[in-house]
């Protein structure tokens, strides 16, 4: 599942590729992709809409449309956009198509069918159920060590669970949460409220460092307009993780063997020596 850096890079790629374009017509092929619109309503609302730009909030992609409207998109597991010339066939799991004015088509393809789209008025965007509960953006001024310390002090859940909760910290998923905890040398299973206040600064720093590094690395890569998927960055990052997916390998700090514990179908990777508490 794409996490904040991948969604950021997808949004930037879309902004570059379709920002300033106009949607001549839109087709919703799988109605449940946009459960709050009918296919006819979706088509009607998007006909003639100008795309002013593409941004991101949390793991949501935001198409800023003229007329003070926003198309919110969540890629979830396998959602991806493809910009296709007229002659190219649509992929098998195309759930929506946007016909742009320069003969290009922007398709939304989603093999696993978990993606979501929703139209909202720009003035109500922050109040939508998708966005209203999200924690502050990690790179915003509101996301301070004090904020993070406050969040942790009020939670009896594990550090990892708190980092994954988008209403507490936004943008981290299973991979980057593991990387952050490793960099901060914090045990994923520690109770959040028992994490010492003097270590919060380091955890906060690790969140920003891991996200910054991932975005910087991803921005050096070429984006294929015909396959703008959220994993284009993951895929090439194999071998760059510090701890994720390294079960049995030597810890980069201390050479101890990296462990993996599985809970609720998700793996947690950590160094049993560096991340003792
Ligand atoms: Zn270690």
PDB file of C-alpha atoms and ligand atoms in Angstrom:
ATOM      1  CA  UNK A   1       0.000   0.000   0.000  1.00  0.00           C
ATOM      2  CA  UNK A   2       1.481   3.360  -0.941  1.00  0.00           C
ATOM      3  CA  UNK A   3       2.466   5.490   2.035  1.00  0.00           C
ATOM      4  CA  UNK A   4       2.981   9.259   2.230  1.00  0.00           C
ATOM      5  CA  UNK A   5       6.150   9.447   0.091  1.00  0.00           C
ATOM      6  CA  UNK A   6       4.641   7.390  -2.724  1.00  0.00           C
ATOM      7  CA  UNK A   7       1.371   9.346  -2.672  1.00  0.00           C
ATOM      8  CA  UNK A   8       3.352  12.596  -2.657  1.00  0.00           C
ATOM      9  CA  UNK A   9       5.288  11.460  -5.714  1.00  0.00           C
ATOM     10  CA  UNK A  10       2.140  10.315  -7.524  1.00  0.00           C
ATOM     11  CA  UNK A  11       0.491  13.683  -6.789  1.00  0.00           C
ATOM     12  CA  UNK A  12       3.557  15.558  -8.056  1.00  0.00           C
ATOM     13  CA  UNK A  13       3.670  13.439 -11.217  1.00  0.00           C
ATOM     14  CA  UNK A  14      -0.038  14.022 -11.879  1.00  0.00           C
ATOM     15  CA  UNK A  15       0.326  17.732 -11.204  1.00  0.00           C
ATOM     16  CA  UNK A  16       3.073  17.930 -13.800  1.00  0.00           C
ATOM     17  CA  UNK A  17       1.237  15.764 -16.336  1.00  0.00           C
ATOM     18  CA  UNK A  18      -2.380  16.925 -16.077  1.00  0.00           C
ATOM     19  CA  UNK A  19      -2.282  20.178 -14.083  1.00  0.00           C
ATOM     20  CA  UNK A  20      -3.822  22.822 -16.349  1.00  0.00           C
ATOM     21  CA  UNK A  21      -5.648  20.253 -18.486  1.00  0.00           C
ATOM     22  CA  UNK A  22      -9.382  20.089 -18.945  1.00  0.00           C
ATOM     23  CA  UNK A  23     -11.560  17.015 -18.514  1.00  0.00           C
ATOM     24  CA  UNK A  24     -13.868  16.878 -21.524  1.00  0.00           C
ATOM     25  CA  UNK A  25     -15.780  13.872 -20.237  1.00  0.00           C
ATOM     26  CA  UNK A  26     -15.519  11.341 -17.432  1.00  0.00           C
ATOM     27  CA  UNK A  27     -16.814   7.815 -17.162  1.00  0.00           C
ATOM     28  CA  UNK A  28     -17.269   5.866 -13.942  1.00  0.00           C
ATOM     29  CA  UNK A  29     -17.045   2.204 -14.958  1.00  0.00           C
ATOM     30  CA  UNK A  30     -17.166   0.667 -11.480  1.00  0.00           C
ATOM     31  CA  UNK A  31     -19.845   2.567  -9.552  1.00  0.00           C
ATOM     32  CA  UNK A  32     -18.457   1.552  -6.149  1.00  0.00           C
ATOM     33  CA  UNK A  33     -15.236   3.419  -6.858  1.00  0.00           C
ATOM     34  CA  UNK A  34     -17.197   6.601  -6.077  1.00  0.00           C
ATOM     35  CA  UNK A  35     -19.963   5.344  -3.792  1.00  0.00           C
ATOM     36  CA  UNK A  36     -21.368   8.808  -3.110  1.00  0.00           C
ATOM     37  CA  UNK A  37     -21.999   9.602  -6.797  1.00  0.00           C
ATOM     38  CA  UNK A  38     -24.061   7.853  -9.434  1.00  0.00           C
ATOM     39  CA  UNK A  39     -22.185   7.203 -12.692  1.00  0.00           C
ATOM     40  CA  UNK A  40     -24.398   9.825 -14.355  1.00  0.00           C
ATOM     41  CA  UNK A  41     -23.775  12.340 -11.565  1.00  0.00           C
ATOM     42  CA  UNK A  42     -20.045  11.699 -11.691  1.00  0.00           C
ATOM     43  CA  UNK A  43     -19.951  12.251 -15.455  1.00  0.00           C
ATOM     44  CA  UNK A  44     -22.082  15.357 -15.199  1.00  0.00           C
ATOM     45  CA  UNK A  45     -20.007  16.910 -12.412  1.00  0.00           C
ATOM     46  CA  UNK A  46     -16.705  16.379 -14.186  1.00  0.00           C
ATOM     47  CA  UNK A  47     -17.710  17.297 -17.726  1.00  0.00           C
ATOM     48  CA  UNK A  48     -15.640  20.309 -18.725  1.00  0.00           C
ATOM     49  CA  UNK A  49     -13.837  20.557 -15.380  1.00  0.00           C
ATOM     50  CA  UNK A  50     -10.423  22.221 -15.470  1.00  0.00           C
ATOM     51  CA  UNK A  51      -7.706  20.600 -13.367  1.00  0.00           C
ATOM     52  CA  UNK A  52      -5.952  23.493 -11.645  1.00  0.00           C
ATOM     53  CA  UNK A  53      -3.451  21.310  -9.858  1.00  0.00           C
ATOM     54  CA  UNK A  54      -2.927  18.067  -7.994  1.00  0.00           C
ATOM     55  CA  UNK A  55      -1.938  17.999  -4.332  1.00  0.00           C
ATOM     56  CA  UNK A  56      -2.002  15.627  -1.387  1.00  0.00           C
ATOM     57  CA  UNK A  57      -3.349  15.434   2.149  1.00  0.00           C
ATOM     58  CA  UNK A  58      -2.279  12.370   4.151  1.00  0.00           C
ATOM     59  CA  UNK A  59      -2.483   9.472   1.733  1.00  0.00           C
ATOM     60  CA  UNK A  60      -5.229  11.177  -0.311  1.00  0.00           C
ATOM     61  CA  UNK A  61      -4.601  12.662  -3.748  1.00  0.00           C
ATOM     62  CA  UNK A  62      -6.516  15.901  -4.333  1.00  0.00           C
ATOM     63  CA  UNK A  63      -7.384  17.049  -7.851  1.00  0.00           C
ATOM     64  CA  UNK A  64      -8.099  20.753  -7.427  1.00  0.00           C
ATOM     65  CA  UNK A  65     -10.810  21.530  -9.982  1.00  0.00           C
ATOM     66  CA  UNK A  66     -12.108  24.841 -11.159  1.00  0.00           C
ATOM     67  CA  UNK A  67     -15.440  25.922  -9.731  1.00  0.00           C
ATOM     68  CA  UNK A  68     -14.021  25.421  -6.210  1.00  0.00           C
ATOM     69  CA  UNK A  69     -14.290  21.660  -6.303  1.00  0.00           C
ATOM     70  CA  UNK A  70     -11.947  18.835  -5.392  1.00  0.00           C
ATOM     71  CA  UNK A  71     -11.775  15.218  -6.524  1.00  0.00           C
ATOM     72  CA  UNK A  72     -10.416  13.168  -3.608  1.00  0.00           C
ATOM     73  CA  UNK A  73      -8.703   9.910  -4.571  1.00  0.00           C
ATOM     74  CA  UNK A  74      -7.345   7.172  -2.349  1.00  0.00           C
ATOM     75  CA  UNK A  75      -5.237   4.594  -4.182  1.00  0.00           C
ATOM     76  CA  UNK A  76      -5.475   2.041  -1.357  1.00  0.00           C
ATOM     77  CA  UNK A  77      -3.730  -1.205  -2.332  1.00  0.00           C
ATOM     78  CA  UNK A  78      -3.367  -1.191  -6.095  1.00  0.00           C
ATOM     79  CA  UNK A  79      -4.939   1.947  -7.541  1.00  0.00           C
ATOM     80  CA  UNK A  80      -2.924   3.652 -10.267  1.00  0.00           C
ATOM     81  CA  UNK A  81      -3.345   6.272 -12.948  1.00  0.00           C
ATOM     82  CA  UNK A  82      -2.346   5.817 -16.576  1.00  0.00           C
ATOM     83  CA  UNK A  83      -2.147   8.549 -19.166  1.00  0.00           C
ATOM     84  CA  UNK A  84      -2.791   6.853 -22.444  1.00  0.00           C
ATOM     85  CA  UNK A  85      -2.739   8.064 -26.017  1.00  0.00           C
ATOM     86  CA  UNK A  86      -5.939   7.531 -27.961  1.00  0.00           C
ATOM     87  CA  UNK A  87      -4.883   4.338 -29.690  1.00  0.00           C
ATOM     88  CA  UNK A  88      -3.792   2.494 -26.555  1.00  0.00           C
ATOM     89  CA  UNK A  89      -6.192  -0.057 -25.034  1.00  0.00           C
ATOM     90  CA  UNK A  90      -7.500   0.545 -21.526  1.00  0.00           C
ATOM     91  CA  UNK A  91      -6.140  -1.856 -18.889  1.00  0.00           C
ATOM     92  CA  UNK A  92      -8.344  -4.671 -17.684  1.00  0.00           C
ATOM     93  CA  UNK A  93      -9.300  -3.177 -14.316  1.00  0.00           C
ATOM     94  CA  UNK A  94     -10.085   0.337 -15.517  1.00  0.00           C
ATOM     95  CA  UNK A  95     -12.687   1.755 -13.131  1.00  0.00           C
ATOM     96  CA  UNK A  96     -12.809   5.331 -14.346  1.00  0.00           C
ATOM     97  CA  UNK A  97     -11.707   7.183 -17.468  1.00  0.00           C
ATOM     98  CA  UNK A  98     -11.130  10.893 -17.866  1.00  0.00           C
ATOM     99  CA  UNK A  99     -10.995  12.170 -21.450  1.00  0.00           C
ATOM    100  CA  UNK A 100      -8.666  15.145 -21.610  1.00  0.00           C
ATOM    101  CA  UNK A 101      -8.731  17.903 -24.195  1.00  0.00           C
ATOM    102  CA  UNK A 102      -5.449  16.927 -25.860  1.00  0.00           C
ATOM    103  CA  UNK A 103      -6.679  13.481 -26.987  1.00  0.00           C
ATOM    104  CA  UNK A 104      -5.150  11.824 -23.958  1.00  0.00           C
ATOM    105  CA  UNK A 105      -7.122   9.651 -21.611  1.00  0.00           C
ATOM    106  CA  UNK A 106      -6.388   9.377 -17.918  1.00  0.00           C
ATOM    107  CA  UNK A 107      -7.470   5.938 -16.720  1.00  0.00           C
ATOM    108  CA  UNK A 108      -7.793   4.791 -13.131  1.00  0.00           C
ATOM    109  CA  UNK A 109      -6.963   1.104 -12.918  1.00  0.00           C
ATOM    110  CA  UNK A 110      -7.330  -0.906  -9.721  1.00  0.00           C
ATOM    111  CA  UNK A 111      -6.754  -4.622  -9.650  1.00  0.00           C
ATOM    112  CA  UNK A 112      -7.866  -5.100  -6.045  1.00  0.00           C
ATOM    113  CA  UNK A 113     -10.951  -2.814  -6.167  1.00  0.00           C
ATOM    114  CA  UNK A 114     -10.222  -0.923  -2.932  1.00  0.00           C
ATOM    115  CA  UNK A 115      -9.585   2.509  -4.443  1.00  0.00           C
ATOM    116  CA  UNK A 116     -11.971   5.353  -3.664  1.00  0.00           C
ATOM    117  CA  UNK A 117     -12.997   8.622  -5.294  1.00  0.00           C
ATOM    118  CA  UNK A 118     -15.201  11.377  -4.003  1.00  0.00           C
ATOM    119  CA  UNK A 119     -16.152  14.836  -5.199  1.00  0.00           C
ATOM    120  CA  UNK A 120     -16.311  17.624  -2.641  1.00  0.00           C
ATOM    121  CA  UNK A 121     -16.707  21.381  -2.559  1.00  0.00           C
ATOM    122  CA  UNK A 122     -13.351  23.004  -1.780  1.00  0.00           C
ATOM    123  CA  UNK A 123     -14.969  24.878   1.107  1.00  0.00           C
ATOM    124  CA  UNK A 124     -16.046  21.602   2.710  1.00  0.00           C
ATOM    125  CA  UNK A 125     -12.905  19.607   1.964  1.00  0.00           C
ATOM    126  CA  UNK A 126     -11.472  19.771   5.474  1.00  0.00           C
ATOM    127  CA  UNK A 127     -14.804  18.607   6.904  1.00  0.00           C
ATOM    128  CA  UNK A 128     -15.149  15.506   4.751  1.00  0.00           C
ATOM    129  CA  UNK A 129     -14.956  12.236   6.636  1.00  0.00           C
ATOM    130  CA  UNK A 130     -11.827  11.370   4.672  1.00  0.00           C
ATOM    131  CA  UNK A 131      -9.863  14.397   5.851  1.00  0.00           C
ATOM    132  CA  UNK A 132     -11.393  15.807   9.005  1.00  0.00           C
ATOM    133  CA  UNK A 133      -9.851  13.364  11.470  1.00  0.00           C
ATOM    134  CA  UNK A 134      -6.355  13.287   9.932  1.00  0.00           C
ATOM    135  CA  UNK A 135      -3.421  14.269  12.107  1.00  0.00           C
ATOM    136  CA  UNK A 136      -1.403  17.343  11.058  1.00  0.00           C
ATOM    137  CA  UNK A 137       0.839  16.885   8.026  1.00  0.00           C
ATOM    138  CA  UNK A 138       4.277  15.731   9.211  1.00  0.00           C
ATOM    139  CA  UNK A 139       5.937  18.654   7.432  1.00  0.00           C
ATOM    140  CA  UNK A 140       3.533  21.251   8.811  1.00  0.00           C
ATOM    141  CA  UNK A 141       4.291  23.557  11.715  1.00  0.00           C
ATOM    142  CA  UNK A 142       1.605  21.843  13.763  1.00  0.00           C
ATOM    143  CA  UNK A 143       3.525  18.573  13.822  1.00  0.00           C
ATOM    144  CA  UNK A 144       5.992  19.335  16.607  1.00  0.00           C
ATOM    145  CA  UNK A 145       7.776  17.101  19.140  1.00  0.00           C
ATOM    146  CA  UNK A 146       5.305  18.477  21.694  1.00  0.00           C
ATOM    147  CA  UNK A 147       2.363  17.404  19.568  1.00  0.00           C
ATOM    148  CA  UNK A 148       3.836  13.923  19.148  1.00  0.00           C
ATOM    149  CA  UNK A 149       4.662  13.683  22.847  1.00  0.00           C
ATOM    150  CA  UNK A 150       1.077  14.613  23.700  1.00  0.00           C
ATOM    151  CA  UNK A 151      -0.332  11.986  21.374  1.00  0.00           C
ATOM    152  CA  UNK A 152       1.914   9.278  22.814  1.00  0.00           C
ATOM    153  CA  UNK A 153       1.227  10.211  26.424  1.00  0.00           C
ATOM    154  CA  UNK A 154      -2.505   9.648  25.904  1.00  0.00           C
ATOM    155  CA  UNK A 155      -2.267   6.204  24.325  1.00  0.00           C
ATOM    156  CA  UNK A 156      -1.997   2.774  25.894  1.00  0.00           C
ATOM    157  CA  UNK A 157      -1.477   1.213  22.479  1.00  0.00           C
ATOM    158  CA  UNK A 158       1.936   0.200  21.183  1.00  0.00           C
ATOM    159  CA  UNK A 159       4.239   2.705  19.538  1.00  0.00           C
ATOM    160  CA  UNK A 160       3.767   1.004  16.203  1.00  0.00           C
ATOM    161  CA  UNK A 161      -0.026   1.134  16.432  1.00  0.00           C
ATOM    162  CA  UNK A 162       0.105   4.828  17.305  1.00  0.00           C
ATOM    163  CA  UNK A 163       2.392   5.598  14.365  1.00  0.00           C
ATOM    164  CA  UNK A 164       0.037   3.765  12.004  1.00  0.00           C
ATOM    165  CA  UNK A 165      -3.068   5.576  13.278  1.00  0.00           C
ATOM    166  CA  UNK A 166      -3.683   8.291  10.663  1.00  0.00           C
ATOM    167  CA  UNK A 167      -5.558  10.405  13.189  1.00  0.00           C
ATOM    168  CA  UNK A 168      -2.417  10.568  15.371  1.00  0.00           C
ATOM    169  CA  UNK A 169       0.408  10.649  12.821  1.00  0.00           C
ATOM    170  CA  UNK A 170      -0.462  10.872   9.155  1.00  0.00           C
ATOM    171  CA  UNK A 171       1.311   9.225   6.256  1.00  0.00           C
ATOM    172  CA  UNK A 172       3.121   6.263   7.783  1.00  0.00           C
ATOM    173  CA  UNK A 173       2.244   2.686   6.848  1.00  0.00           C
ATOM    174  CA  UNK A 174       3.811  -0.626   7.734  1.00  0.00           C
ATOM    175  CA  UNK A 175       7.107  -0.016   5.933  1.00  0.00           C
ATOM    176  CA  UNK A 176       7.946   3.510   7.041  1.00  0.00           C
ATOM    177  CA  UNK A 177       6.723   2.901  10.603  1.00  0.00           C
ATOM    178  CA  UNK A 178       9.302   0.105  10.871  1.00  0.00           C
ATOM    179  CA  UNK A 179      12.012   2.342   9.424  1.00  0.00           C
ATOM    180  CA  UNK A 180      11.147   5.215  11.774  1.00  0.00           C
ATOM    181  CA  UNK A 181      11.201   3.023  14.875  1.00  0.00           C
ATOM    182  CA  UNK A 182      14.522   1.524  13.855  1.00  0.00           C
ATOM    183  CA  UNK A 183      16.069   4.936  13.251  1.00  0.00           C
ATOM    184  CA  UNK A 184      14.796   6.122  16.629  1.00  0.00           C
ATOM    185  CA  UNK A 185      15.948   2.836  18.222  1.00  0.00           C
ATOM    186  CA  UNK A 186      12.517   2.424  19.738  1.00  0.00           C
ATOM    187  CA  UNK A 187      10.758  -0.862  20.389  1.00  0.00           C
ATOM    188  CA  UNK A 188       7.628  -1.194  18.229  1.00  0.00           C
ATOM    189  CA  UNK A 189       5.784  -2.947  21.071  1.00  0.00           C
ATOM    190  CA  UNK A 190       6.455  -0.390  23.814  1.00  0.00           C
ATOM    191  CA  UNK A 191       3.347   1.177  25.306  1.00  0.00           C
ATOM    192  CA  UNK A 192       3.108   4.670  23.803  1.00  0.00           C
ATOM    193  CA  UNK A 193       2.353   6.395  27.113  1.00  0.00           C
ATOM    194  CA  UNK A 194       5.426   4.818  28.690  1.00  0.00           C
ATOM    195  CA  UNK A 195       7.807   6.107  26.020  1.00  0.00           C
ATOM    196  CA  UNK A 196      10.080   8.555  27.759  1.00  0.00           C
ATOM    197  CA  UNK A 197       9.541  12.226  26.931  1.00  0.00           C
ATOM    198  CA  UNK A 198      13.220  12.819  26.324  1.00  0.00           C
ATOM    199  CA  UNK A 199      13.176  10.279  23.472  1.00  0.00           C
ATOM    200  CA  UNK A 200      10.224  11.925  21.697  1.00  0.00           C
ATOM    201  CA  UNK A 201      12.458  14.457  19.978  1.00  0.00           C
ATOM    202  CA  UNK A 202      14.427  11.659  18.381  1.00  0.00           C
ATOM    203  CA  UNK A 203      11.291   9.808  17.275  1.00  0.00           C
ATOM    204  CA  UNK A 204       9.908  13.025  15.784  1.00  0.00           C
ATOM    205  CA  UNK A 205      13.191  13.610  13.944  1.00  0.00           C
ATOM    206  CA  UNK A 206      13.145  10.026  12.647  1.00  0.00           C
ATOM    207  CA  UNK A 207       9.644  10.481  11.163  1.00  0.00           C
ATOM    208  CA  UNK A 208      10.743  13.577   9.253  1.00  0.00           C
ATOM    209  CA  UNK A 209      14.053  12.046   8.187  1.00  0.00           C
ATOM    210  CA  UNK A 210      12.550   8.816   6.880  1.00  0.00           C
ATOM    211  CA  UNK A 211       9.834  10.635   4.906  1.00  0.00           C
ATOM    212  CA  UNK A 212      12.228  13.268   3.560  1.00  0.00           C
ATOM    213  CA  UNK A 213      14.728  10.659   2.463  1.00  0.00           C
ATOM    214  CA  UNK A 214      12.070   8.560   0.724  1.00  0.00           C
ATOM    215  CA  UNK A 215      10.609  11.532  -1.153  1.00  0.00           C
ATOM    216  CA  UNK A 216      14.078  12.733  -2.153  1.00  0.00           C
ATOM    217  CA  UNK A 217      15.027   9.304  -3.428  1.00  0.00           C
ATOM    218  CA  UNK A 218      11.743   8.890  -5.304  1.00  0.00           C
ATOM    219  CA  UNK A 219      12.010  12.271  -6.971  1.00  0.00           C
ATOM    220  CA  UNK A 220      15.203  11.208  -8.728  1.00  0.00           C
ATOM    221  CA  UNK A 221      13.302   8.479 -10.544  1.00  0.00           C
ATOM    222  CA  UNK A 222      11.621   8.611 -13.907  1.00  0.00           C
ATOM    223  CA  UNK A 223       7.869   8.378 -13.857  1.00  0.00           C
ATOM    224  CA  UNK A 224       6.193   6.407 -16.609  1.00  0.00           C
ATOM    225  CA  UNK A 225       3.066   8.405 -17.536  1.00  0.00           C
ATOM    226  CA  UNK A 226       1.458   5.158 -18.655  1.00  0.00           C
ATOM    227  CA  UNK A 227       1.912   3.621 -15.221  1.00  0.00           C
ATOM    228  CA  UNK A 228       1.746   6.125 -12.383  1.00  0.00           C
ATOM    229  CA  UNK A 229       1.306   3.672  -9.547  1.00  0.00           C
ATOM    230  CA  UNK A 230       2.054   4.223  -5.909  1.00  0.00           C
ATOM    231  CA  UNK A 231       4.547   1.407  -5.839  1.00  0.00           C
ATOM    232  CA  UNK A 232       6.925   2.850  -8.405  1.00  0.00           C
ATOM    233  CA  UNK A 233       9.015   3.994  -5.535  1.00  0.00           C
ATOM    234  CA  UNK A 234       8.683   0.871  -3.320  1.00  0.00           C
ATOM    235  CA  UNK A 235       9.717  -1.387  -6.112  1.00  0.00           C
ATOM    236  CA  UNK A 236      13.040   0.278  -6.647  1.00  0.00           C
ATOM    237  CA  UNK A 237      13.701   0.674  -2.969  1.00  0.00           C
ATOM    238  CA  UNK A 238      14.426  -3.001  -2.412  1.00  0.00           C
ATOM    239  CA  UNK A 239      17.700  -3.214  -0.599  1.00  0.00           C
ATOM    240  CA  UNK A 240      17.461   0.317   0.719  1.00  0.00           C
ATOM    241  CA  UNK A 241      15.320  -0.434   3.759  1.00  0.00           C
ATOM    242  CA  UNK A 242      17.215  -0.329   7.010  1.00  0.00           C
ATOM    243  CA  UNK A 243      15.096  -2.922   8.754  1.00  0.00           C
ATOM    244  CA  UNK A 244      11.914  -3.616   6.787  1.00  0.00           C
ATOM    245  CA  UNK A 245      11.930  -6.959   4.979  1.00  0.00           C
ATOM    246  CA  UNK A 246      15.332  -7.863   6.414  1.00  0.00           C
ATOM    247  CA  UNK A 247      14.395 -10.765   8.660  1.00  0.00           C
ATOM    248  CA  UNK A 248      17.488 -12.783   9.596  1.00  0.00           C
ATOM    249  CA  UNK A 249      19.874 -10.217   8.115  1.00  0.00           C
ATOM    250  CA  UNK A 250      22.461  -8.406  10.201  1.00  0.00           C
ATOM    251  CA  UNK A 251      21.360  -5.146  11.847  1.00  0.00           C
ATOM    252  CA  UNK A 252      23.112  -2.197  10.205  1.00  0.00           C
ATOM    253  CA  UNK A 253      24.048  -0.835  13.642  1.00  0.00           C
ATOM    254  CA  UNK A 254      25.006  -3.837  15.718  1.00  0.00           C
ATOM    255  CA  UNK A 255      25.019  -6.913  13.460  1.00  0.00           C
ATOM    256  CA  UNK A 256      22.358  -8.695  15.542  1.00  0.00           C
ATOM    257  CA  UNK A 257      19.863 -10.673  13.496  1.00  0.00           C
ATOM    258  CA  UNK A 258      16.759  -8.680  12.499  1.00  0.00           C
ATOM    259  CA  UNK A 259      13.550 -10.229  13.789  1.00  0.00           C
ATOM    260  CA  UNK A 260      10.078 -10.329  12.326  1.00  0.00           C
ATOM    261  CA  UNK A 261       6.922 -10.735  14.380  1.00  0.00           C
ATOM    262  CA  UNK A 262       3.583 -11.175  12.706  1.00  0.00           C
ATOM    263  CA  UNK A 263       0.415  -9.719  14.143  1.00  0.00           C
ATOM    264  CA  UNK A 264      -2.994  -9.426  12.485  1.00  0.00           C
ATOM    265  CA  UNK A 265      -1.460 -10.392   9.177  1.00  0.00           C
ATOM    266  CA  UNK A 266       1.156  -7.633   9.260  1.00  0.00           C
ATOM    267  CA  UNK A 267       4.841  -8.068   9.871  1.00  0.00           C
ATOM    268  CA  UNK A 268       6.883  -6.006  12.279  1.00  0.00           C
ATOM    269  CA  UNK A 269      10.633  -5.947  11.669  1.00  0.00           C
ATOM    270  CA  UNK A 270      13.022  -4.762  14.363  1.00  0.00           C
ATOM    271  CA  UNK A 271      16.452  -5.266  15.863  1.00  0.00           C
ATOM    272  CA  UNK A 272      16.109  -7.071  19.208  1.00  0.00           C
ATOM    273  CA  UNK A 273      19.267  -5.383  20.481  1.00  0.00           C
ATOM    274  CA  UNK A 274      19.048  -1.759  19.258  1.00  0.00           C
ATOM    275  CA  UNK A 275      15.307  -1.577  19.803  1.00  0.00           C
ATOM    276  CA  UNK A 276      15.070  -3.178  23.213  1.00  0.00           C
ATOM    277  CA  UNK A 277      12.782  -0.556  24.693  1.00  0.00           C
TER     278      UNK A 277
HETATM  279 ZN1  LIG B   1      20.904  -3.595  16.086  1.00  0.00          ZN
END
